[in-house]
């Protein structure tokens, strides 16, 4: 899959394409349905599938006070686009200027003019252009348009807001059900205080690179995807009250990790289950005892997950 940030340097040589447009934050099952429909349409017409999306949620420009925290990173979304069969992904910076571009200009200059679209595939609730005038109905009057109906589970429509709520409350089985995979938090391994090492549970400390939505403080069972492979992980988020209040940290103890250092490398933590709330322990010995029990519990609940 080719990836282009911005459209200024695009000069495609194809003469026809199917274009799929959307925000696609998190690429949940509903988004996957839209993209898969576009992929199948493009294959049937023997055309490339060009996916157009944005580098941030439009609300960050249009209504910053209401802007949701992202579910996934751009890199995470791109990985999903590739797996779904997208030929070219175009990531547009969502700016004030873009938000004021009319639907007519956006369609004529970019979608048809640059990307040579002869057909567009969008979700039922998508709209673009100034004041969101580029609705599916508006598009259908100007270009061949496929509108993918709402995708639901158990009679309820899947939405990004549902997934954000599930993550923010630590309900990861629900988040996994709506995303079609375990939710992931990317970060870089940095040096920590090395307290876990003294307790017999050496952890990696994770520094995030962007303001992604966060689960509540607590202990979680998950998978750490590293450069050395994937490992079951006991993940801790919180202020470590047992050693005195500290800034919020994200740590993970990787079960059965071979021991090679990961400092400076990228890691993706995938969350599967919430184990318990963060607690304050009176002694380090009682903390160690609880950590031992947590790891045993996590090993059991994750035994069929990796």
PDB file of C-alpha atoms in Angstrom:
ATOM      1  CA  UNK A   1       0.000   0.000   0.000  1.00  0.00           C
ATOM      2  CA  UNK A   2       1.293   3.451  -0.914  1.00  0.00           C
ATOM      3  CA  UNK A   3       0.902   6.241   1.638  1.00  0.00           C
ATOM      4  CA  UNK A   4       0.831   9.950   0.819  1.00  0.00           C
ATOM      5  CA  UNK A   5       0.642  12.712   3.421  1.00  0.00           C
ATOM      6  CA  UNK A   6      -1.132  15.541   1.668  1.00  0.00           C
ATOM      7  CA  UNK A   7      -2.198  15.725  -1.957  1.00  0.00           C
ATOM      8  CA  UNK A   8       0.046  18.512  -3.281  1.00  0.00           C
ATOM      9  CA  UNK A   9       2.639  16.162  -4.780  1.00  0.00           C
ATOM     10  CA  UNK A  10       0.187  13.585  -6.095  1.00  0.00           C
ATOM     11  CA  UNK A  11       0.282  13.081  -9.858  1.00  0.00           C
ATOM     12  CA  UNK A  12      -1.294   9.655 -10.383  1.00  0.00           C
ATOM     13  CA  UNK A  13      -1.160   8.005 -13.791  1.00  0.00           C
ATOM     14  CA  UNK A  14      -4.273   5.888 -13.368  1.00  0.00           C
ATOM     15  CA  UNK A  15      -7.262   7.192 -15.310  1.00  0.00           C
ATOM     16  CA  UNK A  16     -10.008   5.760 -13.091  1.00  0.00           C
ATOM     17  CA  UNK A  17     -10.280   4.816  -9.437  1.00  0.00           C
ATOM     18  CA  UNK A  18     -12.674   3.963  -6.646  1.00  0.00           C
ATOM     19  CA  UNK A  19     -12.311   6.396  -3.750  1.00  0.00           C
ATOM     20  CA  UNK A  20     -13.327   5.693  -0.169  1.00  0.00           C
ATOM     21  CA  UNK A  21     -13.546   8.670   2.232  1.00  0.00           C
ATOM     22  CA  UNK A  22     -13.863   8.761   6.011  1.00  0.00           C
ATOM     23  CA  UNK A  23     -12.259   9.655   9.325  1.00  0.00           C
ATOM     24  CA  UNK A  24     -11.887   5.961  10.292  1.00  0.00           C
ATOM     25  CA  UNK A  25     -10.477   6.545  13.793  1.00  0.00           C
ATOM     26  CA  UNK A  26      -9.655   3.115  15.187  1.00  0.00           C
ATOM     27  CA  UNK A  27     -10.911   1.353  12.027  1.00  0.00           C
ATOM     28  CA  UNK A  28     -13.674  -0.490  13.882  1.00  0.00           C
ATOM     29  CA  UNK A  29     -15.926  -3.162  12.357  1.00  0.00           C
ATOM     30  CA  UNK A  30     -18.229  -0.544  10.827  1.00  0.00           C
ATOM     31  CA  UNK A  31     -15.285   1.191   9.147  1.00  0.00           C
ATOM     32  CA  UNK A  32     -13.992  -2.180   7.976  1.00  0.00           C
ATOM     33  CA  UNK A  33     -17.327  -2.832   6.293  1.00  0.00           C
ATOM     34  CA  UNK A  34     -17.082   0.451   4.362  1.00  0.00           C
ATOM     35  CA  UNK A  35     -13.479  -0.180   3.295  1.00  0.00           C
ATOM     36  CA  UNK A  36     -14.149  -3.820   2.360  1.00  0.00           C
ATOM     37  CA  UNK A  37     -17.101  -2.736   0.214  1.00  0.00           C
ATOM     38  CA  UNK A  38     -14.851  -0.224  -1.557  1.00  0.00           C
ATOM     39  CA  UNK A  39     -12.139  -2.859  -2.025  1.00  0.00           C
ATOM     40  CA  UNK A  40     -14.553  -5.358  -3.567  1.00  0.00           C
ATOM     41  CA  UNK A  41     -15.968  -2.648  -5.828  1.00  0.00           C
ATOM     42  CA  UNK A  42     -12.488  -1.645  -6.995  1.00  0.00           C
ATOM     43  CA  UNK A  43     -11.497  -5.258  -7.664  1.00  0.00           C
ATOM     44  CA  UNK A  44     -14.664  -5.834  -9.654  1.00  0.00           C
ATOM     45  CA  UNK A  45     -13.890  -2.815 -11.822  1.00  0.00           C
ATOM     46  CA  UNK A  46     -10.150  -3.612 -12.001  1.00  0.00           C
ATOM     47  CA  UNK A  47      -9.320  -0.179 -10.551  1.00  0.00           C
ATOM     48  CA  UNK A  48      -7.123   0.979  -7.675  1.00  0.00           C
ATOM     49  CA  UNK A  49      -8.785   1.693  -4.344  1.00  0.00           C
ATOM     50  CA  UNK A  50      -7.761   5.097  -2.985  1.00  0.00           C
ATOM     51  CA  UNK A  51      -8.661   5.777   0.640  1.00  0.00           C
ATOM     52  CA  UNK A  52      -8.839   9.427   1.722  1.00  0.00           C
ATOM     53  CA  UNK A  53      -8.737  10.247   5.412  1.00  0.00           C
ATOM     54  CA  UNK A  54      -7.452  12.960   7.765  1.00  0.00           C
ATOM     55  CA  UNK A  55      -4.513  13.372  10.115  1.00  0.00           C
ATOM     56  CA  UNK A  56      -6.783  14.306  13.038  1.00  0.00           C
ATOM     57  CA  UNK A  57     -10.447  14.303  13.991  1.00  0.00           C
ATOM     58  CA  UNK A  58     -12.196  17.235  12.266  1.00  0.00           C
ATOM     59  CA  UNK A  59     -13.553  18.362  15.640  1.00  0.00           C
ATOM     60  CA  UNK A  60     -10.034  19.404  16.687  1.00  0.00           C
ATOM     61  CA  UNK A  61     -10.450  22.308  14.265  1.00  0.00           C
ATOM     62  CA  UNK A  62     -14.227  22.782  14.160  1.00  0.00           C
ATOM     63  CA  UNK A  63     -14.996  22.358  17.889  1.00  0.00           C
ATOM     64  CA  UNK A  64     -11.801  21.863  19.915  1.00  0.00           C
ATOM     65  CA  UNK A  65     -13.658  21.758  23.228  1.00  0.00           C
ATOM     66  CA  UNK A  66     -15.607  18.725  21.990  1.00  0.00           C
ATOM     67  CA  UNK A  67     -12.789  16.967  20.147  1.00  0.00           C
ATOM     68  CA  UNK A  68     -12.470  13.302  21.213  1.00  0.00           C
ATOM     69  CA  UNK A  69      -9.136  11.730  22.007  1.00  0.00           C
ATOM     70  CA  UNK A  70      -8.053   9.382  19.214  1.00  0.00           C
ATOM     71  CA  UNK A  71      -8.626   5.652  19.526  1.00  0.00           C
ATOM     72  CA  UNK A  72      -5.623   4.742  17.407  1.00  0.00           C
ATOM     73  CA  UNK A  73      -2.480   6.258  15.924  1.00  0.00           C
ATOM     74  CA  UNK A  74      -2.186   7.086  12.253  1.00  0.00           C
ATOM     75  CA  UNK A  75       0.324   4.233  11.973  1.00  0.00           C
ATOM     76  CA  UNK A  76      -2.192   1.843  13.537  1.00  0.00           C
ATOM     77  CA  UNK A  77      -4.912   2.958  11.157  1.00  0.00           C
ATOM     78  CA  UNK A  78      -2.579   2.601   8.173  1.00  0.00           C
ATOM     79  CA  UNK A  79      -1.737  -0.954   9.205  1.00  0.00           C
ATOM     80  CA  UNK A  80      -5.440  -1.796   9.169  1.00  0.00           C
ATOM     81  CA  UNK A  81      -5.975  -0.073   5.792  1.00  0.00           C
ATOM     82  CA  UNK A  82      -3.219  -2.210   4.291  1.00  0.00           C
ATOM     83  CA  UNK A  83      -4.681  -5.413   5.725  1.00  0.00           C
ATOM     84  CA  UNK A  84      -8.050  -4.542   4.179  1.00  0.00           C
ATOM     85  CA  UNK A  85      -6.622  -4.248   0.663  1.00  0.00           C
ATOM     86  CA  UNK A  86      -6.309  -0.485   0.153  1.00  0.00           C
ATOM     87  CA  UNK A  87      -4.073   0.414  -2.811  1.00  0.00           C
ATOM     88  CA  UNK A  88      -3.262   4.026  -1.861  1.00  0.00           C
ATOM     89  CA  UNK A  89      -3.917   5.917   1.371  1.00  0.00           C
ATOM     90  CA  UNK A  90      -4.007   9.723   1.226  1.00  0.00           C
ATOM     91  CA  UNK A  91      -3.736  11.405   4.648  1.00  0.00           C
ATOM     92  CA  UNK A  92      -4.937  15.007   4.458  1.00  0.00           C
ATOM     93  CA  UNK A  93      -3.953  17.544   7.134  1.00  0.00           C
ATOM     94  CA  UNK A  94      -7.285  18.772   8.516  1.00  0.00           C
ATOM     95  CA  UNK A  95      -6.747  22.531   8.662  1.00  0.00           C
ATOM     96  CA  UNK A  96      -8.964  25.604   8.940  1.00  0.00           C
ATOM     97  CA  UNK A  97      -8.477  26.101   5.200  1.00  0.00           C
ATOM     98  CA  UNK A  98      -9.620  22.568   4.430  1.00  0.00           C
ATOM     99  CA  UNK A  99     -12.633  22.924   6.728  1.00  0.00           C
ATOM    100  CA  UNK A 100     -13.728  25.959   4.715  1.00  0.00           C
ATOM    101  CA  UNK A 101     -13.368  24.252   1.346  1.00  0.00           C
ATOM    102  CA  UNK A 102     -16.735  23.759  -0.320  1.00  0.00           C
ATOM    103  CA  UNK A 103     -17.958  20.271  -1.097  1.00  0.00           C
ATOM    104  CA  UNK A 104     -17.980  21.199  -4.809  1.00  0.00           C
ATOM    105  CA  UNK A 105     -14.334  22.272  -4.775  1.00  0.00           C
ATOM    106  CA  UNK A 106     -13.218  19.244  -2.731  1.00  0.00           C
ATOM    107  CA  UNK A 107     -14.976  16.847  -5.092  1.00  0.00           C
ATOM    108  CA  UNK A 108     -13.887  18.560  -8.302  1.00  0.00           C
ATOM    109  CA  UNK A 109     -10.273  19.367  -7.414  1.00  0.00           C
ATOM    110  CA  UNK A 110      -9.176  16.393  -5.319  1.00  0.00           C
ATOM    111  CA  UNK A 111     -11.540  13.452  -5.636  1.00  0.00           C
ATOM    112  CA  UNK A 112     -12.203  13.706  -9.371  1.00  0.00           C
ATOM    113  CA  UNK A 113      -9.481  16.090 -10.539  1.00  0.00           C
ATOM    114  CA  UNK A 114      -6.471  14.560  -8.791  1.00  0.00           C
ATOM    115  CA  UNK A 115      -7.554  11.038  -7.849  1.00  0.00           C
ATOM    116  CA  UNK A 116      -9.583  10.373 -11.036  1.00  0.00           C
ATOM    117  CA  UNK A 117     -12.480   8.896  -9.080  1.00  0.00           C
ATOM    118  CA  UNK A 118     -15.338   7.422 -11.072  1.00  0.00           C
ATOM    119  CA  UNK A 119     -17.038   5.959  -8.016  1.00  0.00           C
ATOM    120  CA  UNK A 120     -17.112   6.857  -4.323  1.00  0.00           C
ATOM    121  CA  UNK A 121     -17.859   4.631  -1.332  1.00  0.00           C
ATOM    122  CA  UNK A 122     -18.837   6.221   1.998  1.00  0.00           C
ATOM    123  CA  UNK A 123     -20.569   5.307   5.227  1.00  0.00           C
ATOM    124  CA  UNK A 124     -24.198   6.227   5.762  1.00  0.00           C
ATOM    125  CA  UNK A 125     -23.406   9.159   8.093  1.00  0.00           C
ATOM    126  CA  UNK A 126     -20.394  10.645   6.292  1.00  0.00           C
ATOM    127  CA  UNK A 127     -20.369  14.236   5.051  1.00  0.00           C
ATOM    128  CA  UNK A 128     -17.569  16.538   3.894  1.00  0.00           C
ATOM    129  CA  UNK A 129     -16.984  20.097   2.759  1.00  0.00           C
ATOM    130  CA  UNK A 130     -17.924  23.422   4.319  1.00  0.00           C
ATOM    131  CA  UNK A 131     -20.952  23.027   6.598  1.00  0.00           C
ATOM    132  CA  UNK A 132     -20.951  19.285   5.752  1.00  0.00           C
ATOM    133  CA  UNK A 133     -22.850  19.822   2.517  1.00  0.00           C
ATOM    134  CA  UNK A 134     -21.210  16.833   0.823  1.00  0.00           C
ATOM    135  CA  UNK A 135     -23.707  14.258   2.066  1.00  0.00           C
ATOM    136  CA  UNK A 136     -24.179  10.846   0.454  1.00  0.00           C
ATOM    137  CA  UNK A 137     -27.325  12.182  -1.236  1.00  0.00           C
ATOM    138  CA  UNK A 138     -25.412  15.184  -2.560  1.00  0.00           C
ATOM    139  CA  UNK A 139     -22.641  12.933  -3.859  1.00  0.00           C
ATOM    140  CA  UNK A 140     -25.075  10.592  -5.601  1.00  0.00           C
ATOM    141  CA  UNK A 141     -26.272  13.496  -7.770  1.00  0.00           C
ATOM    142  CA  UNK A 142     -22.735  14.138  -9.042  1.00  0.00           C
ATOM    143  CA  UNK A 143     -20.841  10.830  -9.146  1.00  0.00           C
ATOM    144  CA  UNK A 144     -21.608   7.138  -8.837  1.00  0.00           C
ATOM    145  CA  UNK A 145     -21.873   6.608  -5.094  1.00  0.00           C
ATOM    146  CA  UNK A 146     -22.173   3.541  -2.886  1.00  0.00           C
ATOM    147  CA  UNK A 147     -23.490   4.226   0.609  1.00  0.00           C
ATOM    148  CA  UNK A 148     -22.705   1.479   3.107  1.00  0.00           C
ATOM    149  CA  UNK A 149     -25.460   1.127   5.733  1.00  0.00           C
ATOM    150  CA  UNK A 150     -24.751   1.256   9.454  1.00  0.00           C
ATOM    151  CA  UNK A 151     -23.032  -1.864  10.757  1.00  0.00           C
ATOM    152  CA  UNK A 152     -24.350  -3.192  14.028  1.00  0.00           C
ATOM    153  CA  UNK A 153     -23.921  -5.934  16.571  1.00  0.00           C
ATOM    154  CA  UNK A 154     -26.870  -7.320  18.519  1.00  0.00           C
ATOM    155  CA  UNK A 155     -29.117  -4.683  16.976  1.00  0.00           C
ATOM    156  CA  UNK A 156     -26.933  -1.726  17.977  1.00  0.00           C
ATOM    157  CA  UNK A 157     -24.930   0.445  15.584  1.00  0.00           C
ATOM    158  CA  UNK A 158     -21.184   0.448  16.163  1.00  0.00           C
ATOM    159  CA  UNK A 159     -19.714   3.888  16.810  1.00  0.00           C
ATOM    160  CA  UNK A 160     -16.343   5.305  17.783  1.00  0.00           C
ATOM    161  CA  UNK A 161     -17.926   6.930  20.849  1.00  0.00           C
ATOM    162  CA  UNK A 162     -18.971   3.486  22.133  1.00  0.00           C
ATOM    163  CA  UNK A 163     -15.397   2.277  21.800  1.00  0.00           C
ATOM    164  CA  UNK A 164     -13.971   5.342  23.546  1.00  0.00           C
ATOM    165  CA  UNK A 165     -16.380   4.781  26.430  1.00  0.00           C
ATOM    166  CA  UNK A 166     -15.402   1.117  26.700  1.00  0.00           C
ATOM    167  CA  UNK A 167     -11.694   2.013  26.786  1.00  0.00           C
ATOM    168  CA  UNK A 168     -12.171   4.850  29.273  1.00  0.00           C
ATOM    169  CA  UNK A 169     -13.989   2.472  31.651  1.00  0.00           C
ATOM    170  CA  UNK A 170     -11.597  -0.455  31.150  1.00  0.00           C
ATOM    171  CA  UNK A 171     -14.203  -2.660  29.471  1.00  0.00           C
ATOM    172  CA  UNK A 172     -11.861  -4.275  26.971  1.00  0.00           C
ATOM    173  CA  UNK A 173     -13.988  -7.279  25.993  1.00  0.00           C
ATOM    174  CA  UNK A 174     -16.554  -4.768  24.672  1.00  0.00           C
ATOM    175  CA  UNK A 175     -13.869  -2.696  22.941  1.00  0.00           C
ATOM    176  CA  UNK A 176     -12.481  -5.856  21.331  1.00  0.00           C
ATOM    177  CA  UNK A 177     -15.936  -6.903  20.163  1.00  0.00           C
ATOM    178  CA  UNK A 178     -16.508  -3.530  18.454  1.00  0.00           C
ATOM    179  CA  UNK A 179     -13.021  -3.175  16.994  1.00  0.00           C
ATOM    180  CA  UNK A 180     -12.683  -6.773  15.879  1.00  0.00           C
ATOM    181  CA  UNK A 181      -9.289  -6.946  17.654  1.00  0.00           C
ATOM    182  CA  UNK A 182      -7.711  -5.972  20.955  1.00  0.00           C
ATOM    183  CA  UNK A 183      -7.244  -2.234  21.413  1.00  0.00           C
ATOM    184  CA  UNK A 184      -3.628  -1.123  21.255  1.00  0.00           C
ATOM    185  CA  UNK A 185      -1.566   1.625  22.896  1.00  0.00           C
ATOM    186  CA  UNK A 186       1.731   2.398  21.114  1.00  0.00           C
ATOM    187  CA  UNK A 187       4.727   3.862  22.906  1.00  0.00           C
ATOM    188  CA  UNK A 188       8.475   3.991  23.280  1.00  0.00           C
ATOM    189  CA  UNK A 189      10.386   2.100  25.983  1.00  0.00           C
ATOM    190  CA  UNK A 190      12.160   4.539  28.300  1.00  0.00           C
ATOM    191  CA  UNK A 191      14.214   4.197  31.470  1.00  0.00           C
ATOM    192  CA  UNK A 192      12.294   4.045  34.754  1.00  0.00           C
ATOM    193  CA  UNK A 193      13.049   3.818  38.477  1.00  0.00           C
ATOM    194  CA  UNK A 194      13.658   0.044  38.172  1.00  0.00           C
ATOM    195  CA  UNK A 195      11.550  -0.726  41.267  1.00  0.00           C
ATOM    196  CA  UNK A 196       9.987  -3.739  39.550  1.00  0.00           C
ATOM    197  CA  UNK A 197      13.417  -5.277  39.105  1.00  0.00           C
ATOM    198  CA  UNK A 198      14.051  -5.187  42.870  1.00  0.00           C
ATOM    199  CA  UNK A 199      10.710  -6.949  43.415  1.00  0.00           C
ATOM    200  CA  UNK A 200      11.474  -9.685  40.905  1.00  0.00           C
ATOM    201  CA  UNK A 201       9.252  -8.263  38.148  1.00  0.00           C
ATOM    202  CA  UNK A 202      11.377  -6.126  35.799  1.00  0.00           C
ATOM    203  CA  UNK A 203       9.024  -3.901  33.822  1.00  0.00           C
ATOM    204  CA  UNK A 204       9.324  -1.751  30.738  1.00  0.00           C
ATOM    205  CA  UNK A 205       8.219   1.867  31.062  1.00  0.00           C
ATOM    206  CA  UNK A 206       6.190   3.204  28.173  1.00  0.00           C
ATOM    207  CA  UNK A 207       6.199   6.828  27.000  1.00  0.00           C
ATOM    208  CA  UNK A 208       3.386   7.740  24.641  1.00  0.00           C
ATOM    209  CA  UNK A 209       3.898   9.975  21.617  1.00  0.00           C
ATOM    210  CA  UNK A 210       0.407  11.496  21.341  1.00  0.00           C
ATOM    211  CA  UNK A 211      -2.671  12.172  23.453  1.00  0.00           C
ATOM    212  CA  UNK A 212      -4.470   8.879  22.872  1.00  0.00           C
ATOM    213  CA  UNK A 213      -7.501   7.949  24.968  1.00  0.00           C
ATOM    214  CA  UNK A 214      -6.455   6.264  28.230  1.00  0.00           C
ATOM    215  CA  UNK A 215      -7.953   3.480  30.328  1.00  0.00           C
ATOM    216  CA  UNK A 216      -8.518   4.149  34.046  1.00  0.00           C
ATOM    217  CA  UNK A 217      -5.700   3.412  36.465  1.00  0.00           C
ATOM    218  CA  UNK A 218      -5.385  -0.268  37.257  1.00  0.00           C
ATOM    219  CA  UNK A 219      -3.799  -3.606  36.371  1.00  0.00           C
ATOM    220  CA  UNK A 220      -4.526  -5.187  32.985  1.00  0.00           C
ATOM    221  CA  UNK A 221      -3.832  -8.405  31.119  1.00  0.00           C
ATOM    222  CA  UNK A 222      -2.665  -7.987  27.561  1.00  0.00           C
ATOM    223  CA  UNK A 223      -0.088  -8.597  24.868  1.00  0.00           C
ATOM    224  CA  UNK A 224       3.092  -6.596  24.266  1.00  0.00           C
ATOM    225  CA  UNK A 225       4.150  -6.557  20.618  1.00  0.00           C
ATOM    226  CA  UNK A 226       7.896  -5.845  20.517  1.00  0.00           C
ATOM    227  CA  UNK A 227      10.807  -6.059  18.081  1.00  0.00           C
ATOM    228  CA  UNK A 228      11.655  -9.408  19.719  1.00  0.00           C
ATOM    229  CA  UNK A 229       8.188 -10.885  19.357  1.00  0.00           C
ATOM    230  CA  UNK A 230       4.870 -10.796  21.213  1.00  0.00           C
ATOM    231  CA  UNK A 231       4.593 -11.602  24.922  1.00  0.00           C
ATOM    232  CA  UNK A 232       1.782 -11.881  27.451  1.00  0.00           C
ATOM    233  CA  UNK A 233       2.004  -8.772  29.618  1.00  0.00           C
ATOM    234  CA  UNK A 234       0.882  -7.586  33.031  1.00  0.00           C
ATOM    235  CA  UNK A 235       0.201  -3.901  32.401  1.00  0.00           C
ATOM    236  CA  UNK A 236       0.035  -1.276  35.131  1.00  0.00           C
ATOM    237  CA  UNK A 237      -1.330   2.247  34.717  1.00  0.00           C
ATOM    238  CA  UNK A 238      -1.269   4.608  37.666  1.00  0.00           C
ATOM    239  CA  UNK A 239       0.639   6.756  40.133  1.00  0.00           C
ATOM    240  CA  UNK A 240       2.234   3.905  42.147  1.00  0.00           C
ATOM    241  CA  UNK A 241       0.786   4.964  45.527  1.00  0.00           C
ATOM    242  CA  UNK A 242       2.653   2.205  47.386  1.00  0.00           C
ATOM    243  CA  UNK A 243       5.947   4.080  46.908  1.00  0.00           C
ATOM    244  CA  UNK A 244       4.539   7.595  47.226  1.00  0.00           C
ATOM    245  CA  UNK A 245       2.468   9.441  44.661  1.00  0.00           C
ATOM    246  CA  UNK A 246       4.323   9.827  41.362  1.00  0.00           C
ATOM    247  CA  UNK A 247       3.355  11.110  37.917  1.00  0.00           C
ATOM    248  CA  UNK A 248       1.110   8.641  36.087  1.00  0.00           C
ATOM    249  CA  UNK A 249       3.164   5.881  34.521  1.00  0.00           C
ATOM    250  CA  UNK A 250       2.525   3.019  32.106  1.00  0.00           C
ATOM    251  CA  UNK A 251       4.521  -0.118  32.858  1.00  0.00           C
ATOM    252  CA  UNK A 252       4.412  -3.677  31.599  1.00  0.00           C
ATOM    253  CA  UNK A 253       5.934  -6.882  32.916  1.00  0.00           C
ATOM    254  CA  UNK A 254       6.477  -9.214  29.966  1.00  0.00           C
ATOM    255  CA  UNK A 255       5.944 -12.847  30.927  1.00  0.00           C
ATOM    256  CA  UNK A 256       8.572 -15.228  29.551  1.00  0.00           C
ATOM    257  CA  UNK A 257      10.574 -12.356  28.058  1.00  0.00           C
ATOM    258  CA  UNK A 258      14.150 -13.473  27.162  1.00  0.00           C
ATOM    259  CA  UNK A 259      15.709 -10.486  28.919  1.00  0.00           C
ATOM    260  CA  UNK A 260      17.210  -8.417  26.084  1.00  0.00           C
ATOM    261  CA  UNK A 261      16.822  -4.675  26.587  1.00  0.00           C
ATOM    262  CA  UNK A 262      14.135  -2.799  24.687  1.00  0.00           C
ATOM    263  CA  UNK A 263      15.122   0.786  25.559  1.00  0.00           C
ATOM    264  CA  UNK A 264      14.365   3.186  22.728  1.00  0.00           C
ATOM    265  CA  UNK A 265      12.276   0.703  20.754  1.00  0.00           C
ATOM    266  CA  UNK A 266       8.616   0.939  19.845  1.00  0.00           C
ATOM    267  CA  UNK A 267       6.147  -1.317  21.653  1.00  0.00           C
ATOM    268  CA  UNK A 268       2.430  -1.820  21.170  1.00  0.00           C
ATOM    269  CA  UNK A 269       0.451  -2.825  24.257  1.00  0.00           C
ATOM    270  CA  UNK A 270      -2.808  -4.602  23.446  1.00  0.00           C
ATOM    271  CA  UNK A 271      -5.323  -4.666  26.299  1.00  0.00           C
ATOM    272  CA  UNK A 272      -7.515  -7.748  26.833  1.00  0.00           C
ATOM    273  CA  UNK A 273      -8.850  -7.721  30.413  1.00  0.00           C
ATOM    274  CA  UNK A 274      -8.981  -5.433  33.426  1.00  0.00           C
ATOM    275  CA  UNK A 275      -7.651  -7.373  36.435  1.00  0.00           C
ATOM    276  CA  UNK A 276      -8.117  -4.962  39.320  1.00  0.00           C
ATOM    277  CA  UNK A 277      -7.976  -1.350  40.501  1.00  0.00           C
ATOM    278  CA  UNK A 278      -4.710   0.248  41.517  1.00  0.00           C
ATOM    279  CA  UNK A 279      -4.190  -0.112  45.277  1.00  0.00           C
ATOM    280  CA  UNK A 280      -1.835   1.188  47.942  1.00  0.00           C
ATOM    281  CA  UNK A 281       0.106  -1.462  49.882  1.00  0.00           C
ATOM    282  CA  UNK A 282       1.637  -0.805  53.290  1.00  0.00           C
ATOM    283  CA  UNK A 283       4.866  -2.692  52.558  1.00  0.00           C
ATOM    284  CA  UNK A 284       6.878  -3.656  49.496  1.00  0.00           C
ATOM    285  CA  UNK A 285       6.542  -7.288  50.574  1.00  0.00           C
ATOM    286  CA  UNK A 286       2.743  -7.110  50.396  1.00  0.00           C
ATOM    287  CA  UNK A 287       3.044  -5.375  47.030  1.00  0.00           C
ATOM    288  CA  UNK A 288       5.309  -8.171  45.777  1.00  0.00           C
ATOM    289  CA  UNK A 289       2.843 -10.782  47.015  1.00  0.00           C
ATOM    290  CA  UNK A 290       0.008  -9.088  45.110  1.00  0.00           C
ATOM    291  CA  UNK A 291       2.131  -8.781  41.965  1.00  0.00           C
ATOM    292  CA  UNK A 292       2.887 -12.497  42.153  1.00  0.00           C
ATOM    293  CA  UNK A 293      -0.840 -13.234  42.361  1.00  0.00           C
ATOM    294  CA  UNK A 294      -1.587 -10.799  39.502  1.00  0.00           C
ATOM    295  CA  UNK A 295       0.964 -12.427  37.205  1.00  0.00           C
ATOM    296  CA  UNK A 296      -0.403 -15.908  37.958  1.00  0.00           C
ATOM    297  CA  UNK A 297      -3.933 -14.660  37.261  1.00  0.00           C
ATOM    298  CA  UNK A 298      -2.864 -12.998  34.013  1.00  0.00           C
ATOM    299  CA  UNK A 299      -1.019 -16.096  32.860  1.00  0.00           C
ATOM    300  CA  UNK A 300      -4.217 -18.091  33.361  1.00  0.00           C
ATOM    301  CA  UNK A 301      -6.639 -15.676  31.665  1.00  0.00           C
ATOM    302  CA  UNK A 302      -4.265 -15.166  28.728  1.00  0.00           C
ATOM    303  CA  UNK A 303      -3.212 -18.797  28.195  1.00  0.00           C
ATOM    304  CA  UNK A 304      -5.180 -19.086  24.938  1.00  0.00           C
ATOM    305  CA  UNK A 305      -4.639 -15.513  23.681  1.00  0.00           C
ATOM    306  CA  UNK A 306      -1.132 -15.700  22.220  1.00  0.00           C
TER     307      UNK A 306
END
